[in-house]
Each structure stands twice: as structure tokens, then as C-alpha cells.
Tab-separated table of C-alpha atoms and ligand atoms in Angstrom:
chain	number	residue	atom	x	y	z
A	1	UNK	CA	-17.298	-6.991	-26.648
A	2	UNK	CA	-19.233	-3.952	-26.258
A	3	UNK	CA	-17.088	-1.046	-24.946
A	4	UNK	CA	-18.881	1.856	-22.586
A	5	UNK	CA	-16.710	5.143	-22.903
A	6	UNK	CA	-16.857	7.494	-19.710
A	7	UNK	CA	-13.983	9.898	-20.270
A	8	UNK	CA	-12.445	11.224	-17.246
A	9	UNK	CA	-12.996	14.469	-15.939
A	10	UNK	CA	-9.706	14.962	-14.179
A	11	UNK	CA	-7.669	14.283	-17.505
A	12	UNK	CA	-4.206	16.151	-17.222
A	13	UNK	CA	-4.430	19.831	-19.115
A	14	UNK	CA	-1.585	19.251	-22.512
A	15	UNK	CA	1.048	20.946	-20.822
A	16	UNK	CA	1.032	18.370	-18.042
A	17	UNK	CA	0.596	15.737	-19.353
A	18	UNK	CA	3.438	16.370	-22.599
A	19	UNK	CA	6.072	17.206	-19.459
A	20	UNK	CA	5.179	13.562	-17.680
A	21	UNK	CA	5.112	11.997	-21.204
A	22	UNK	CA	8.969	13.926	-22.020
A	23	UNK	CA	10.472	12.625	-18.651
A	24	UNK	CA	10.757	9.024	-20.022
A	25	UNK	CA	11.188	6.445	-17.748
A	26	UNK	CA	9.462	2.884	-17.329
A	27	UNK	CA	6.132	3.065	-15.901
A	28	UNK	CA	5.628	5.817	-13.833
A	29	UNK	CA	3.140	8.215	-14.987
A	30	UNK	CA	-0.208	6.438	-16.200
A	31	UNK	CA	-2.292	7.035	-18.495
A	32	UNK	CA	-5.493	9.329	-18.151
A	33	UNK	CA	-7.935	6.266	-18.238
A	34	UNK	CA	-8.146	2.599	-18.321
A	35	UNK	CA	-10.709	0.158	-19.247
A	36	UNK	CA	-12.028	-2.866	-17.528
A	37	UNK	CA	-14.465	-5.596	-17.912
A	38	UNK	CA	-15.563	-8.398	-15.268
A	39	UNK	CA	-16.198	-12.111	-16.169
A	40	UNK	CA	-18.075	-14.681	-14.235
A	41	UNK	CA	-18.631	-18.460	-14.750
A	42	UNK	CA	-22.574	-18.107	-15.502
A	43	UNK	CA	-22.694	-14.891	-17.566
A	44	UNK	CA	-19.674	-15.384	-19.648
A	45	UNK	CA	-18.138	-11.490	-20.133
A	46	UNK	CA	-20.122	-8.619	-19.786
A	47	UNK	CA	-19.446	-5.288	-21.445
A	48	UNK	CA	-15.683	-3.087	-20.972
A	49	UNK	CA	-16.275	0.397	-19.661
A	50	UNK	CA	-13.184	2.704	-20.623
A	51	UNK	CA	-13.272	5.254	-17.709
A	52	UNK	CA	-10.955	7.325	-15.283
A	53	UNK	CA	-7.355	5.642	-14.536
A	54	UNK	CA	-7.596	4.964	-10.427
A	55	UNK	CA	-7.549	2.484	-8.141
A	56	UNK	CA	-9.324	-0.659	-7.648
A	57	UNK	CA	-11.611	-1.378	-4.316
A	58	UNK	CA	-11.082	-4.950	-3.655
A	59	UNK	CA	-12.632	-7.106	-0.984
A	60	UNK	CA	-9.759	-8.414	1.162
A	61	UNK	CA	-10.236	-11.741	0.639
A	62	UNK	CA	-10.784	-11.577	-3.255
A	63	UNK	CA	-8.587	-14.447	-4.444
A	64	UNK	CA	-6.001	-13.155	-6.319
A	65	UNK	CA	-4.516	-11.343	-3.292
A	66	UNK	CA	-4.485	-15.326	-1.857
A	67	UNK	CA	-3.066	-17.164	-4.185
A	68	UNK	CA	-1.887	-15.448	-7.070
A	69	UNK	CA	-4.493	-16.353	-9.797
A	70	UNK	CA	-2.888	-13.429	-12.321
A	71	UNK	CA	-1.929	-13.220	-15.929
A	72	UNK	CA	-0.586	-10.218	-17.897
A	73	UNK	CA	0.806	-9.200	-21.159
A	74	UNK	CA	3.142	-6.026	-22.321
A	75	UNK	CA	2.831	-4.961	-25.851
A	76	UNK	CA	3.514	-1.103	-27.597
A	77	UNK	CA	1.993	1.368	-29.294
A	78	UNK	CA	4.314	3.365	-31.713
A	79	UNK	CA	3.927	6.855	-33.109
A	80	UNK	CA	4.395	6.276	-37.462
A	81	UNK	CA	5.990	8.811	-39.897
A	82	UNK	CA	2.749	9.597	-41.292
A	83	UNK	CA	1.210	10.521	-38.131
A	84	UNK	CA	-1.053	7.534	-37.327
A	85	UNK	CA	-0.408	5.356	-34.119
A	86	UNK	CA	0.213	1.666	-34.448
A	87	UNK	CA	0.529	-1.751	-32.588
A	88	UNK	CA	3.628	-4.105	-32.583
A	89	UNK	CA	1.805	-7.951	-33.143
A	90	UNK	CA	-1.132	-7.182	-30.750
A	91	UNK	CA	-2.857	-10.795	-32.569
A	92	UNK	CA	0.394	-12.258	-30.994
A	93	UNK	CA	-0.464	-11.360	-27.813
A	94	UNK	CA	-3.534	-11.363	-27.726
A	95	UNK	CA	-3.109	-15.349	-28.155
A	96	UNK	CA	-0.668	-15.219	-25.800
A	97	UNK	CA	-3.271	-14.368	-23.392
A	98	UNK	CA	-5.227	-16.513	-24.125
A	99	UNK	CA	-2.845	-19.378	-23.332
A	100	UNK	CA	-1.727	-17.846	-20.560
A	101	UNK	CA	-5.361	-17.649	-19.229
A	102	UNK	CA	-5.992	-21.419	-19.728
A	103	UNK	CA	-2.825	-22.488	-17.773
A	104	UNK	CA	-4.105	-20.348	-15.057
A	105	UNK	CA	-7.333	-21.758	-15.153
A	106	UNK	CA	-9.000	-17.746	-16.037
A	107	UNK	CA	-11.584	-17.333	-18.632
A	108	UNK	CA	-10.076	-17.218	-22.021
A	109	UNK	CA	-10.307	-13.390	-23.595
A	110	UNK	CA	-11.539	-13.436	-27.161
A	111	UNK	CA	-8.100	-12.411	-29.345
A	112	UNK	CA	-10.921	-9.282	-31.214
A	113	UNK	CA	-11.572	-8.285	-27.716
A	114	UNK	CA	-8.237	-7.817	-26.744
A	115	UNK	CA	-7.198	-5.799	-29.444
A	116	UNK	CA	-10.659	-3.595	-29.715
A	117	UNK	CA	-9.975	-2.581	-26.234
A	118	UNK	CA	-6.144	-1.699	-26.466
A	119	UNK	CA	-7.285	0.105	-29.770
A	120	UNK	CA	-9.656	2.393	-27.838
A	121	UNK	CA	-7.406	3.048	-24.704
A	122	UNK	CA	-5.001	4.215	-27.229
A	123	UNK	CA	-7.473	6.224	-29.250
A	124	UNK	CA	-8.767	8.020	-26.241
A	125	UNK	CA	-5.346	8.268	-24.704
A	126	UNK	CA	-3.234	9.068	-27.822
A	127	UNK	CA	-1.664	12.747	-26.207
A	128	UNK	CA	-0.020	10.355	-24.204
A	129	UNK	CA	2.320	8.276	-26.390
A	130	UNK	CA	5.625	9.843	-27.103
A	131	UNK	CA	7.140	10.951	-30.320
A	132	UNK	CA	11.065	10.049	-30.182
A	133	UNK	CA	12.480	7.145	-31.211
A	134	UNK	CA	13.114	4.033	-28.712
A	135	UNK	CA	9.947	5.752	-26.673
A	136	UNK	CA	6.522	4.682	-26.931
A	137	UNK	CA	3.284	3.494	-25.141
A	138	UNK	CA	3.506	0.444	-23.084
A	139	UNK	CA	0.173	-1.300	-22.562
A	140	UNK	CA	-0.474	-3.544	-19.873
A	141	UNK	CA	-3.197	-5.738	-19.884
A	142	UNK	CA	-3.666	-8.245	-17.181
A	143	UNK	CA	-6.422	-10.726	-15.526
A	144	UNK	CA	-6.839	-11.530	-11.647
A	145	UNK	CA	-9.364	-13.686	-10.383
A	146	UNK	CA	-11.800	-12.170	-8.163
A	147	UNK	CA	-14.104	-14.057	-6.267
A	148	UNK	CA	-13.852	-13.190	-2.417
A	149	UNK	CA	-13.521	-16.112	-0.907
A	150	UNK	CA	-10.661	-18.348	0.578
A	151	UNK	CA	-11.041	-21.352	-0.905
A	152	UNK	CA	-8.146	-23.097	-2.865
A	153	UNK	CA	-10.662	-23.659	-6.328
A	154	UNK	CA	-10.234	-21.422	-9.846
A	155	UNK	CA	-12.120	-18.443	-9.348
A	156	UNK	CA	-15.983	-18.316	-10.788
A	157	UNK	CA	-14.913	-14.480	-11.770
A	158	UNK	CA	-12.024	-12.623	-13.016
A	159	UNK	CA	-11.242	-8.961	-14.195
A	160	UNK	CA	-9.730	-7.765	-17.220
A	161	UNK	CA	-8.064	-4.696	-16.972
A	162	UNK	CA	-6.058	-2.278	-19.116
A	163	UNK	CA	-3.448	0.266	-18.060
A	164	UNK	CA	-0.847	2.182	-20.214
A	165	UNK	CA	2.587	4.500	-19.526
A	166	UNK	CA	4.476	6.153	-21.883
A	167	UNK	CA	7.951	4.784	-21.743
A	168	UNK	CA	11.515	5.780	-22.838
A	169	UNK	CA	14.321	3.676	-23.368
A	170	UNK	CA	14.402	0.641	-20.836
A	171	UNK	CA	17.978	-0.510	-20.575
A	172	UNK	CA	21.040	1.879	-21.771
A	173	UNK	CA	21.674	0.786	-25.358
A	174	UNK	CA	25.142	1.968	-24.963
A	175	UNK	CA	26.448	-0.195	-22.357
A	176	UNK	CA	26.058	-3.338	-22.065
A	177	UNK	CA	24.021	-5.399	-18.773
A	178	UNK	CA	25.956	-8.063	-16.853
A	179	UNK	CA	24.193	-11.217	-15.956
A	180	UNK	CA	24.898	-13.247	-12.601
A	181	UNK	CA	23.859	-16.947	-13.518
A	182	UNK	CA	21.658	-18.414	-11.002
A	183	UNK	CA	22.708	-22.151	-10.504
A	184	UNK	CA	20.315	-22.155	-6.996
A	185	UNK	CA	16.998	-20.795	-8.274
A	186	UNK	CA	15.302	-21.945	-11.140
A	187	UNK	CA	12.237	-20.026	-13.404
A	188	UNK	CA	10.585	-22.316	-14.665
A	189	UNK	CA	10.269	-26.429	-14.862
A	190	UNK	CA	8.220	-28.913	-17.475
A	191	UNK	CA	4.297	-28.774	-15.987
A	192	UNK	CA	4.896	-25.712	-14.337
A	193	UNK	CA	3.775	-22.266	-15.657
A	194	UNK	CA	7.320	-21.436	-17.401
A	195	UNK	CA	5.313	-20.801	-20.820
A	196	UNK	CA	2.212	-18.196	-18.894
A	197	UNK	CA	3.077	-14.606	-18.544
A	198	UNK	CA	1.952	-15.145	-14.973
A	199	UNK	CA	3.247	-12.566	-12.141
A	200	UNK	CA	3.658	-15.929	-9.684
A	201	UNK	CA	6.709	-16.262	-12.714
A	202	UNK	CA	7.999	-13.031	-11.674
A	203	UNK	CA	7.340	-13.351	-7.425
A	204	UNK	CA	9.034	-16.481	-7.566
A	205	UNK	CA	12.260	-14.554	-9.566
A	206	UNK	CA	13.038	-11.792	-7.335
A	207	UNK	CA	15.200	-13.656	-4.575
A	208	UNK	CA	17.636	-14.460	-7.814
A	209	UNK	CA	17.244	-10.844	-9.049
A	210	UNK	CA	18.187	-9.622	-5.559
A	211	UNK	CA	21.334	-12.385	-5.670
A	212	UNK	CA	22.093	-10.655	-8.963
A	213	UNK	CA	22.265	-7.192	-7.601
A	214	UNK	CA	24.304	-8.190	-4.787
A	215	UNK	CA	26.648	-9.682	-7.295
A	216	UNK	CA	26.996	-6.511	-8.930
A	217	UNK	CA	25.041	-7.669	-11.789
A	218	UNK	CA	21.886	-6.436	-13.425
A	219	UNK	CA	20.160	-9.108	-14.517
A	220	UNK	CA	19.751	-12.922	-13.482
A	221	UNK	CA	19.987	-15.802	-16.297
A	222	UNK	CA	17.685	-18.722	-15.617
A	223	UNK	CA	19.051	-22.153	-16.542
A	224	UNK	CA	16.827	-25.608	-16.573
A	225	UNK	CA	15.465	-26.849	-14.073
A	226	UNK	CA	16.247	-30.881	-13.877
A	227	UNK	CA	20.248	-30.270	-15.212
A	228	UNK	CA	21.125	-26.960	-13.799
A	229	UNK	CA	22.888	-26.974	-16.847
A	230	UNK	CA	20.929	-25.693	-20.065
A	231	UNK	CA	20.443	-21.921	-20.576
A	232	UNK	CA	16.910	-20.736	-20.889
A	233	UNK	CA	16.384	-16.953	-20.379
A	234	UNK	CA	17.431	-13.673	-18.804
A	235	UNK	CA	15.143	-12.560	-16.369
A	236	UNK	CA	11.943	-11.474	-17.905
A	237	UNK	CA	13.676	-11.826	-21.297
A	238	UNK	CA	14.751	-14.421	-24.251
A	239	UNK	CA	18.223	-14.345	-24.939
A	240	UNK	CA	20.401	-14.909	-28.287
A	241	UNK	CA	23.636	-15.568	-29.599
A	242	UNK	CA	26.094	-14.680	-32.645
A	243	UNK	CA	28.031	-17.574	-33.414
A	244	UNK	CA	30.810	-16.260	-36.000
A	245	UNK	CA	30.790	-12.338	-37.595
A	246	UNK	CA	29.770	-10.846	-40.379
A	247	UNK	CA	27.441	-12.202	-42.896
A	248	UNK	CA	28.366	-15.389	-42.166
A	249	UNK	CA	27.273	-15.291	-38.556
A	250	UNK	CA	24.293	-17.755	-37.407
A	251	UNK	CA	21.955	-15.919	-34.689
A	252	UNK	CA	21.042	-18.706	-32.116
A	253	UNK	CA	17.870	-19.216	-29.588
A	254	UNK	CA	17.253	-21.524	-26.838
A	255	UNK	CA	14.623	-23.286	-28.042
A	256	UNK	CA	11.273	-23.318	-27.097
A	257	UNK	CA	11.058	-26.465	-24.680
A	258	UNK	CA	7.783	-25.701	-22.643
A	259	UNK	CA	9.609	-23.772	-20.416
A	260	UNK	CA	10.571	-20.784	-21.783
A	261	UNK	CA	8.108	-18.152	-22.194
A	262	UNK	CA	7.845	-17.799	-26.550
A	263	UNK	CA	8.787	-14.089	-26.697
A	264	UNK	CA	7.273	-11.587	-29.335
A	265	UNK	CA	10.350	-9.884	-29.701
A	266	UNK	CA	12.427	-13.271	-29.927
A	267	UNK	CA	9.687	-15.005	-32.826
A	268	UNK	CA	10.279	-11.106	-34.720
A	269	UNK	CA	14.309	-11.329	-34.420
A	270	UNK	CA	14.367	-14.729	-35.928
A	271	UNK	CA	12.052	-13.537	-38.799
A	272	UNK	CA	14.275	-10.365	-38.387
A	273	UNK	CA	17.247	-11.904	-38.899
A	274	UNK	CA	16.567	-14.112	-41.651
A	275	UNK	CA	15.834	-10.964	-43.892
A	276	UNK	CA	18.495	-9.234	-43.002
A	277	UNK	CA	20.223	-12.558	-44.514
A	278	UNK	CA	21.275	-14.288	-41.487
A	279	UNK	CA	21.416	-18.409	-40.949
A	280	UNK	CA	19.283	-18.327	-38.056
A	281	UNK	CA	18.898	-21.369	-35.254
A	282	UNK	CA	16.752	-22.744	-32.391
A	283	UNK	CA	18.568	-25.044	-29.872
A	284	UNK	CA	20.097	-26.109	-26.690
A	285	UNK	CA	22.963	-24.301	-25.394
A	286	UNK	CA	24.745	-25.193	-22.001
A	287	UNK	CA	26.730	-23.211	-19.782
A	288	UNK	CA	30.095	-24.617	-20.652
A	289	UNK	CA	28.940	-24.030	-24.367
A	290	UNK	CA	28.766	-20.682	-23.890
A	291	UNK	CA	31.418	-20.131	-21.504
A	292	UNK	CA	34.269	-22.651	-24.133
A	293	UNK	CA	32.494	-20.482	-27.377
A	294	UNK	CA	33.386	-17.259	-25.913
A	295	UNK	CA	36.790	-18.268	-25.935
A	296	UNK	CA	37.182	-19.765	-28.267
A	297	UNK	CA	36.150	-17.022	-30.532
A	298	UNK	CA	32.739	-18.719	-31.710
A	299	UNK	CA	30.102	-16.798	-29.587
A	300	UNK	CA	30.766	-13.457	-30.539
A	301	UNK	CA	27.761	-11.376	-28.993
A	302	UNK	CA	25.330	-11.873	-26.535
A	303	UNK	CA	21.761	-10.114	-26.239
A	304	UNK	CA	18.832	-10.395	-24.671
A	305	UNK	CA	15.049	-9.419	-26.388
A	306	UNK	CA	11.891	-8.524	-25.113
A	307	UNK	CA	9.315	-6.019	-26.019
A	308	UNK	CA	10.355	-3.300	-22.791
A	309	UNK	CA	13.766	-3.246	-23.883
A	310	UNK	CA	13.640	-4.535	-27.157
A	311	UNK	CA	16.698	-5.991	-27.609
A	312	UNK	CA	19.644	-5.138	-24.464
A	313	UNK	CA	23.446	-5.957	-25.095
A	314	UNK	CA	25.254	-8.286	-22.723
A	315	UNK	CA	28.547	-7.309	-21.991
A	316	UNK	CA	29.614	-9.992	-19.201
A	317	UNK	CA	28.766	-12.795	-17.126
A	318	UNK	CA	29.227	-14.089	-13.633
A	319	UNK	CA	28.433	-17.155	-11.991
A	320	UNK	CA	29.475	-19.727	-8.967
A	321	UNK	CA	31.916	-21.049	-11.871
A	322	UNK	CA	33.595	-17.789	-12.722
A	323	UNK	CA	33.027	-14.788	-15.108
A	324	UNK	CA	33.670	-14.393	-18.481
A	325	UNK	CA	33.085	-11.500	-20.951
A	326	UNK	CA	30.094	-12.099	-24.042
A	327	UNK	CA	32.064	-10.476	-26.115
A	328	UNK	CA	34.832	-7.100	-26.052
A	329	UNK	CA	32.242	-5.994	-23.401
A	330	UNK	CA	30.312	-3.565	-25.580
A	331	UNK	CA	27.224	-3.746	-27.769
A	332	UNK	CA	28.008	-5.676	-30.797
A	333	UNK	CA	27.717	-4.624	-34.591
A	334	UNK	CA	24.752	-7.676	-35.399
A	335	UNK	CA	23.458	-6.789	-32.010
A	336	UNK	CA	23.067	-3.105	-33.012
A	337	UNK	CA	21.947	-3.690	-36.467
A	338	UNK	CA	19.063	-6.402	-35.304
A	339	UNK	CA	17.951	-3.712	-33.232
A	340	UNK	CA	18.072	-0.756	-35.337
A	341	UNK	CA	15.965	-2.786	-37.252
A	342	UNK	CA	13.450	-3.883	-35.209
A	343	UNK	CA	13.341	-0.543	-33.929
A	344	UNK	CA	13.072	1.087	-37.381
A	345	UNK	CA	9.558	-1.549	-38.158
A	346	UNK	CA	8.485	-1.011	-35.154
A	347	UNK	CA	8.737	3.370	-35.836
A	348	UNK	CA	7.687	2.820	-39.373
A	349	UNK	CA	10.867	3.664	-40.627
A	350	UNK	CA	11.725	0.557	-42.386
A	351	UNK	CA	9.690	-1.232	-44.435
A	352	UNK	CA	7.063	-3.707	-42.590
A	353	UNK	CA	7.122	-6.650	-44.915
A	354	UNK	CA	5.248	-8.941	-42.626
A	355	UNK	CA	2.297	-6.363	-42.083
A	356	UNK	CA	3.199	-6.447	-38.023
A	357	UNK	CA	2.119	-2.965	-37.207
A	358	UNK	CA	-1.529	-2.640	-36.906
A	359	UNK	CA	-2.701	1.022	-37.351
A	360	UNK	CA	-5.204	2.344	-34.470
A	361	UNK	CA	-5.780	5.586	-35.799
B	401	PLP	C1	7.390	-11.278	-21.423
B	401	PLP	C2	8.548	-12.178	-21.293
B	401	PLP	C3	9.513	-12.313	-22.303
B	401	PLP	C4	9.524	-11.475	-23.552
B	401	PLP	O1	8.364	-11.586	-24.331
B	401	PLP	P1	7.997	-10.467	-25.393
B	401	PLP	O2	6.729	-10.956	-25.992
B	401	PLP	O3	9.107	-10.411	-26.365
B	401	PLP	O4	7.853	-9.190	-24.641
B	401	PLP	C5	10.536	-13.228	-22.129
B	401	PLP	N1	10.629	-13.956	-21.001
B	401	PLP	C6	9.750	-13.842	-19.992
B	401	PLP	C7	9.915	-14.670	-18.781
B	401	PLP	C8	8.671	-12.948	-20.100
B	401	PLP	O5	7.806	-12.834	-19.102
């Protein structure tokens, strides 16, 4: 994919920009430019033109605004110790994408393409990722369909656009989130789009999120769908367990049953954890499993993963069946040390055995 650069001519002066990029926060200030490039059924794609960040003029019938023909992905770009800038697993999602596209019925994006265009937003807009540690550049890629017309049919063109925000530190890492258990809404069910990054997902999640709130939680925790019964994931995140303490410990997943979405973060953590010698295991873990191991001593942490947050403590939950701590309520030692090792790959501060940073420049 041929890339056409038009650099903006209302980029931010330094001292602007480095004050926005200092504030922290999640997804506030963007980026001086993004880049986009249009499909359609009989031309295939055409070139990406990297140009001024700003808004889109859309036709008000163009079909994503209909019927929510979307996909998107969320992936970082870290500052290293040696003063180049590199990617966390973009090949990951870039095939992620991919997938996602298919189930959504949106041209597939070649996984090259994907990561030539990220590399040259972040080239051109490299002032704007940030230097500490837990901050970085979140890119957001994402498809919509946009033939204008009102039709129910997959779209015969589609956008692919790229936007990025510095970001600091999503969650608190010193105090644990609280999770309200939705036994009324579900996420995701088997044939359904569970497995796409899609933002129809995320619209159908925010009734439960708002339940959670009003519950005095942070966070909603998704179970199955058929059984009301089987944990899956924590809002837009994977979630894990440490069964036992010390070295001994075994760090458990739900598995991946077609409904989950298969996390970045949560495939790195079991990799993660299996160096940092760790028994590590995928499987099915109910409510009363996790309710019975807390007290009974067995579960002895509870996080959640994804690549905003990384990895986020959970300190209690709550539920139509009661509430019971995850734990003493605070972050836990394997918790913290999965992280700080994640963390320290990701920064180029500990060694990256499994060559998952990808240097831009
Ligand atoms: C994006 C996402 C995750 C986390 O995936 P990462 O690749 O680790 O960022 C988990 N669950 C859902 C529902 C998601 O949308």
C-alpha cells in the first residue's frame, strides 16, 4: 500500500504539544495527523494519504451510522532506552483485524499494510509519544463501511483510518477496581461477534457498565451466555487468576471458547508467566468457583489485562448473589510482578526474548 504524506500545516508548536502530551490521560488530545485509505468492492484498496488530524464529512446515510458495520483495534507505541520508538505485537493485531474484518463482512486489510501505516503515523508523529514509564502512544485503527445508502447488505466500500493519543496510566495501579457481575446482560454468545473487536461489542455493553456504576463498581464482568454461569471477561478486558502463592502458584485464563475476544495482553501474560516460571492454565471457571476459591484460600489474586491498562488489580466483587473480596483487597505480589514485567518488555527495560517489540525508528 502506497502511502501519500501531506503534513499538516497547523501542527502544534513543541511547547504545546509536550504540555498536552505531559497531562496524561486516556484519549484526549490527538495526534497532529492521521492517515486514511478508502476501499471499494471493484478497485480493491487504493493508496493511504497521511494528512492533517480532523474530522470526517460523511453523507448521512453512509452505512455505518445505520447499522454499525465497524471494526477497530488498540495497540502502543513505546519510547526504548536507546532512544528508538517501538510497537508492542503490531503482526498480532494486525491479524486481529483481519479477522475481525471478515466477521463483519469489511474488506480484509493486508497484515504489511497495517503495520506500514501505524509505522509512518508514528514516524511523522513521534514528538507526540511520551517518555515516562506506564505512558505511551495509543493507536487506534478502525474500519466503517461507507456506502450511503440504506439498505441492510455489506457495504461495497469501507474506510480505514488511523488516529493516535498519547496516554498515561489507564486504571490506578495502586488500588484495586471492583467488578459488579452482570447475571442480566450478556457480551457475547457462540455465532455472535464475541471474538471481533467490533464497537456493536461495546454499544451493546454500556447498559451493564452503567448497572456497574450504579452499583458502585467500576467495571462489569461478562459471564456466558447459555448458563449465566461461566466467567468470560471484564468489560473490554481478559481476566486471570492466581490459584495458590508463591512459586508454586498456577496463573489461570478463561479459555478461549469463541466468545471471548483472544487478548494481546492475555496471549503475552501466559507466555509472560511461563518465563517468569509459573504453571500456567486455560479453562472454565464458574462463578461459585471463584466465589468457594476465594474462601477457601485457593484464588489468591484477581486481575484483569488488556493493552490500555495493561494489566488492572481487582480488589472486590459484587453481584445479585453477594460480594466477596479477590483477595486482601489490594494489588497482589504475582499481580504486580506480571506487570512490572510486561511493562518493563514493553519499555525495553527487560529483556525481549520473544522479539515482540518492533522498532519504527
Ligand atoms: C480489546 C479487548 C480485550 C483486550 O485485548 P488486547 O489485545 O489485550 O488489548 C479484551 N476483551 C475485549 C472485549 C476487547 O475488546
Amino acid at each position: 500500500m502506497k502511502i501519500n504524506i501531506t503534513p499538516s500545516s497547523t501542527a502544534l508548536p513543541d511547547a504545546v504539544r509536550q504540555a498536552k502530551v505531559d497531562e496524561g490521560g486516556f484519549g484526549k488530545y490527538f495526534t497532529d495527523h492521521m492517515i486514511i485509505a478508502n476501499w471499494h468492492v471493484d478497485s480493491g484498496w487504493g493508496d493511504a494519504e497521511l494528512k492533517a488530524y480532523g474530522p470526517l464529512s460523511l453523507d448521512p446515510a453512509t452505512m455505518v451510522l445505520h447499522y454499525g458495520q465497524e471494526i477497530f483495534e488498540g495497540l502502543k507505541a513505546y519510547w526504548q532506552p536507546d532512544n528508538s520508538i517501538s510497537l508492542f505485537r503490531p503482526d498480532a493485531n494486525g491479524k486481529r483485524f483481519a479477522k475481525s474484518a471478515k466477521r463483519l463482512a469489511l474488506p480484509e486489510l493486508p497484515v504489511e499494510a497495517f503495520i506500514k501505516t501505524i509505522e509512518t503515523l508514528v514516524k511523522q508523529d513521534k514528538g507526540w509519544v511520551p517518555h515516562k514509564v506506564g505512558s505511551s502512544l495509543y493507536i487506534r485503527p478502525f474500519m466503517i463501511a461507507t456506502e450511503v445508502a440504506i439498505g441492510v447488505r455489506p457495504s461495497k466500500s469501507a474506510s480505514y483510518i488511523l488516529i493516535a493519543c498519547p496516554v498515561g496510566a489507564y486504571f490506578s495501579t495502586t488500588t484495586a477496581v471492583t467488578v459488579w457481575i452482570s447475571t442480566e446482560y450478556v457480551r457475547a454468545s457462540l455465532g455472535g461477534t464475541g471474538e471481533a473487536k467490533c464497537g456493536g461489542n461495546y454499544a451493546a455493553s454500556l447498559l451493564a457498565q452503567q448497572q456497574a456504576a450504579a452499583q458502585g463498581c467500576d467495571q462489569v464482568v461478562w459471564l456466558d451466555a447459555l448458563e449465566r454461569k461461566w466467567v468470560e471477561e471484564m468489560g473490554g478486558m481478559n481476566l486471570y487468576f492466581v490459584k495458590g502463592k508463591g512459586k508454586a502458584a498456577t496463573i489461570f485464563t478463561p479459555k478461549l471458547t469463541g466468545t471471548l475476544l483472544p487478548g494481546v495482553t492475555r496471549d503475552s501474560i501466559l507466555t509472560v508467566a511461563k518465563d517468569l516460571g509459573y504453571k500456567t492454565e486455560e479453562g472454565m471457571i464458574s462463578l461459585d468457583d471463584w466465589r468457594d476459591g476465594v474462601a477457601s484460600g485457593e484464588i489468591t489474586e484477581t486481575f484483569a489485562c488488556g493493552t490500555a491498562a495493561v494489566i488492572s488489580p481487582i480488589g472486590g466483587a459484587k453481584s445479585e448473589f453477594g460480594n466477596w473480596p479477590t483477595g486482601d483487597g489490594t494489588p497482589g505480589p504475582i499481580t504486580m510482578q506480571l506487570r512490572e514485567h510486561l511493562l518493563g518488555i514493553q519499555h525495553g527495560t527487560i529483556e525481549d526474548k520473544h522479539g515482540w517489540n518492533v522498532k519504527v525508528c
